[in-house]
PDB file of C-alpha atoms in Angstrom:
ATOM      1  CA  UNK L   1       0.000   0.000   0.000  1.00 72.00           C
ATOM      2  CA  UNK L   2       1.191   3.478  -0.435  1.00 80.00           C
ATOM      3  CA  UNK L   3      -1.573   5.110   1.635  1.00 78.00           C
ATOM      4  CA  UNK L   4      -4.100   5.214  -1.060  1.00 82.00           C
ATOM      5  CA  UNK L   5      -6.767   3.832   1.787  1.00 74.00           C
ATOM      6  CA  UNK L   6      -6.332   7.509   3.833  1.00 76.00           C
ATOM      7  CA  UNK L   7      -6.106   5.895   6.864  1.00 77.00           C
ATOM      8  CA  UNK L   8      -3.070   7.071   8.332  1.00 76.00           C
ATOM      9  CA  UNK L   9      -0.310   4.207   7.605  1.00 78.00           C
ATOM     10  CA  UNK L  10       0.499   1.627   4.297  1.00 82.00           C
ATOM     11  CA  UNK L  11      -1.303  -1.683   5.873  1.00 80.00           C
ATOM     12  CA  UNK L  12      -3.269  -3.322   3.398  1.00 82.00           C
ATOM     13  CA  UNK L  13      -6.830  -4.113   4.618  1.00 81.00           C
ATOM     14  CA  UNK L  14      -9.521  -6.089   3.513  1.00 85.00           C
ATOM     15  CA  UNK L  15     -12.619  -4.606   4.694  1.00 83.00           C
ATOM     16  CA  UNK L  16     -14.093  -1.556   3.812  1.00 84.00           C
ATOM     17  CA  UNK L  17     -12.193   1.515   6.052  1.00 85.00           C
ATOM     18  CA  UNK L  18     -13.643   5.093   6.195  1.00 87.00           C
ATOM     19  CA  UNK L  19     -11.799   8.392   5.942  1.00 91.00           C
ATOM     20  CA  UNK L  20     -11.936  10.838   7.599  1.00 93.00           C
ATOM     21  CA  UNK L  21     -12.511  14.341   5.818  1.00 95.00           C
ATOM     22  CA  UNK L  22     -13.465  17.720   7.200  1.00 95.00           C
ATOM     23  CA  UNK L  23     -16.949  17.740   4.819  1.00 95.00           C
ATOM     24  CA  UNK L  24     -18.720  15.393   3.413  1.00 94.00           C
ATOM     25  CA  UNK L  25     -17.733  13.542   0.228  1.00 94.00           C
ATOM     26  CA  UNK L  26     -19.623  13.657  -2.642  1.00 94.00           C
ATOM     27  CA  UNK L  27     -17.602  12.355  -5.292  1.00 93.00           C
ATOM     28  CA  UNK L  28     -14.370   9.733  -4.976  1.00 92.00           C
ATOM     29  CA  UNK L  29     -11.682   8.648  -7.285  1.00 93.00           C
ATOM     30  CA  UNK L  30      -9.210   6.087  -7.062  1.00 90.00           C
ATOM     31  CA  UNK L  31      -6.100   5.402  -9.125  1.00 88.00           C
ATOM     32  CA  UNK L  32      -3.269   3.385  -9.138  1.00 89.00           C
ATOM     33  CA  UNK L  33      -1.911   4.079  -5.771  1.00 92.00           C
ATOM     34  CA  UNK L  34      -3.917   6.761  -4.754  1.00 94.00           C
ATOM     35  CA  UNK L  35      -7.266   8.089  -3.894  1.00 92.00           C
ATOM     36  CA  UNK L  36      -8.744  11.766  -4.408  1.00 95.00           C
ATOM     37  CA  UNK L  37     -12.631  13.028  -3.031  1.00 94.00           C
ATOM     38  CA  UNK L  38     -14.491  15.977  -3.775  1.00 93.00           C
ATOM     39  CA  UNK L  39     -16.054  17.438  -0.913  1.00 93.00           C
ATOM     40  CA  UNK L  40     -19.884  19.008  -0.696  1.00 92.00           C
ATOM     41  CA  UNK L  41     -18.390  22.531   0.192  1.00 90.00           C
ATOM     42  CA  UNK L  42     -16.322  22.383  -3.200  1.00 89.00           C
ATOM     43  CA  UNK L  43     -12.758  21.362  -1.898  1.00 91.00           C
ATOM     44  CA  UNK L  44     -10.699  18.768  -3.299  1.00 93.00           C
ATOM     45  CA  UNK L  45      -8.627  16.507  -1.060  1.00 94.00           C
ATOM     46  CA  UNK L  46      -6.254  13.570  -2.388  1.00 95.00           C
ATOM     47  CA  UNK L  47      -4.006  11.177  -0.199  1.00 94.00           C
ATOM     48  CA  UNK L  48      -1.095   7.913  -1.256  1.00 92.00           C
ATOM     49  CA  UNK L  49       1.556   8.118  -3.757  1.00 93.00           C
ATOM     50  CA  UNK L  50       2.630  11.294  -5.015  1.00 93.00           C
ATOM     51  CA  UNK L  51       5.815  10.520  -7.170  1.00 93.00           C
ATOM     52  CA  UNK L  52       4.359  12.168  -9.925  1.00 92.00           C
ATOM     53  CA  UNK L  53       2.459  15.019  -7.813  1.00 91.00           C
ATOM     54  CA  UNK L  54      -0.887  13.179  -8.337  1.00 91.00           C
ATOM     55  CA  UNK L  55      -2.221  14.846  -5.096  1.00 91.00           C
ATOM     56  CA  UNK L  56      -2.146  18.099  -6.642  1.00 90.00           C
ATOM     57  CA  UNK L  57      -0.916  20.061  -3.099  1.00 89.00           C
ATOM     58  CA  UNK L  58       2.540  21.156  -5.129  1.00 88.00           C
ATOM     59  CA  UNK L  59       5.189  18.769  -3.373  1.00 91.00           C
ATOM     60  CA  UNK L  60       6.094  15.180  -4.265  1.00 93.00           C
ATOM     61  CA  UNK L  61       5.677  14.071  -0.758  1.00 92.00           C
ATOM     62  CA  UNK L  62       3.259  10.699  -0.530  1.00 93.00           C
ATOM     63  CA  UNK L  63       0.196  11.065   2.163  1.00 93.00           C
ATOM     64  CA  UNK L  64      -1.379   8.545   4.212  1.00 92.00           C
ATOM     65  CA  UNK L  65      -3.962  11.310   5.325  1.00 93.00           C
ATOM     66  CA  UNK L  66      -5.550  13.461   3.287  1.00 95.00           C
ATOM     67  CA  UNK L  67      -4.071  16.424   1.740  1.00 94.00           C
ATOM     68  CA  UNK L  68      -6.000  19.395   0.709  1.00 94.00           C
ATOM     69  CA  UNK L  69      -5.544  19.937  -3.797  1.00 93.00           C
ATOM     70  CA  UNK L  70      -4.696  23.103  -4.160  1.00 88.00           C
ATOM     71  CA  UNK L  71      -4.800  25.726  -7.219  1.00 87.00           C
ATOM     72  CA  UNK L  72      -8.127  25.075  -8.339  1.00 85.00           C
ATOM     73  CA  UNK L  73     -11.202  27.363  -9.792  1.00 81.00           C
ATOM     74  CA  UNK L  74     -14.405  27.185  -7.181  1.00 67.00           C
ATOM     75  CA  UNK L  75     -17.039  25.021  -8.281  1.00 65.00           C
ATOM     76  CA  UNK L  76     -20.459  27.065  -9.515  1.00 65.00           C
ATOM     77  CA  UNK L  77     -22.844  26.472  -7.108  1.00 62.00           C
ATOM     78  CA  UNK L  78     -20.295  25.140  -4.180  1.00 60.00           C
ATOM     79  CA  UNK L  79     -19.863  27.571  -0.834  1.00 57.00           C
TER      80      UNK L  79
END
C-alpha cells in the first residue's frame, strides 16, 4: 500500500475503512496508488503516492492522510 486507503499508515486491509474528511464527500476517485474526493463545500482533497504530484498540493511528498488539492477554480454552485 502506499496510503491510497487515507487511513493514516500503508497496511493493506480487507474490509471496507472510512476516511476521515473535514466535509462530506460527494464524489471519490481512485487510481493506481492513490485516492482523491471531492467534498460538498467544493474542496478537493487527495491522499497515497505522489511521485508524480498526483495529489495536486505542489510537493512530491506521498500522504497517508488526506491532503488538501490546491490551485483550483471554485465550483459554480459550491460555498
Amino acid at each position: 500500500s502506499s496510503g491510497q486507503l487515507g487511513v493514516g499508515d500503508q497496511a493493506s486491509r480487507t474490509v471496507p475503512t472510512r476516511v476521515t474528511l473535514p466535509a462530506a464527500a460527494v464524489s471519490i476517485a481512485a487510481g493506481r496508488e492513490f485516492s482523491v474526493a471531492a467534498l460538498a463545500d467544493g474542496r478537493v482533497y487527495a491522499w497515497g503516492l505522489n511521485n508524480d504530484g498526483q495529489l495536486g498540493d505542489g510537493s512530491r511528498f506521498s500522504s497517508v492522510i488526506p491532503v488538501e488539492v490546491t490551485g483550483l477554480p471554485p465550483v459554480p454552485g459550491q460555498k
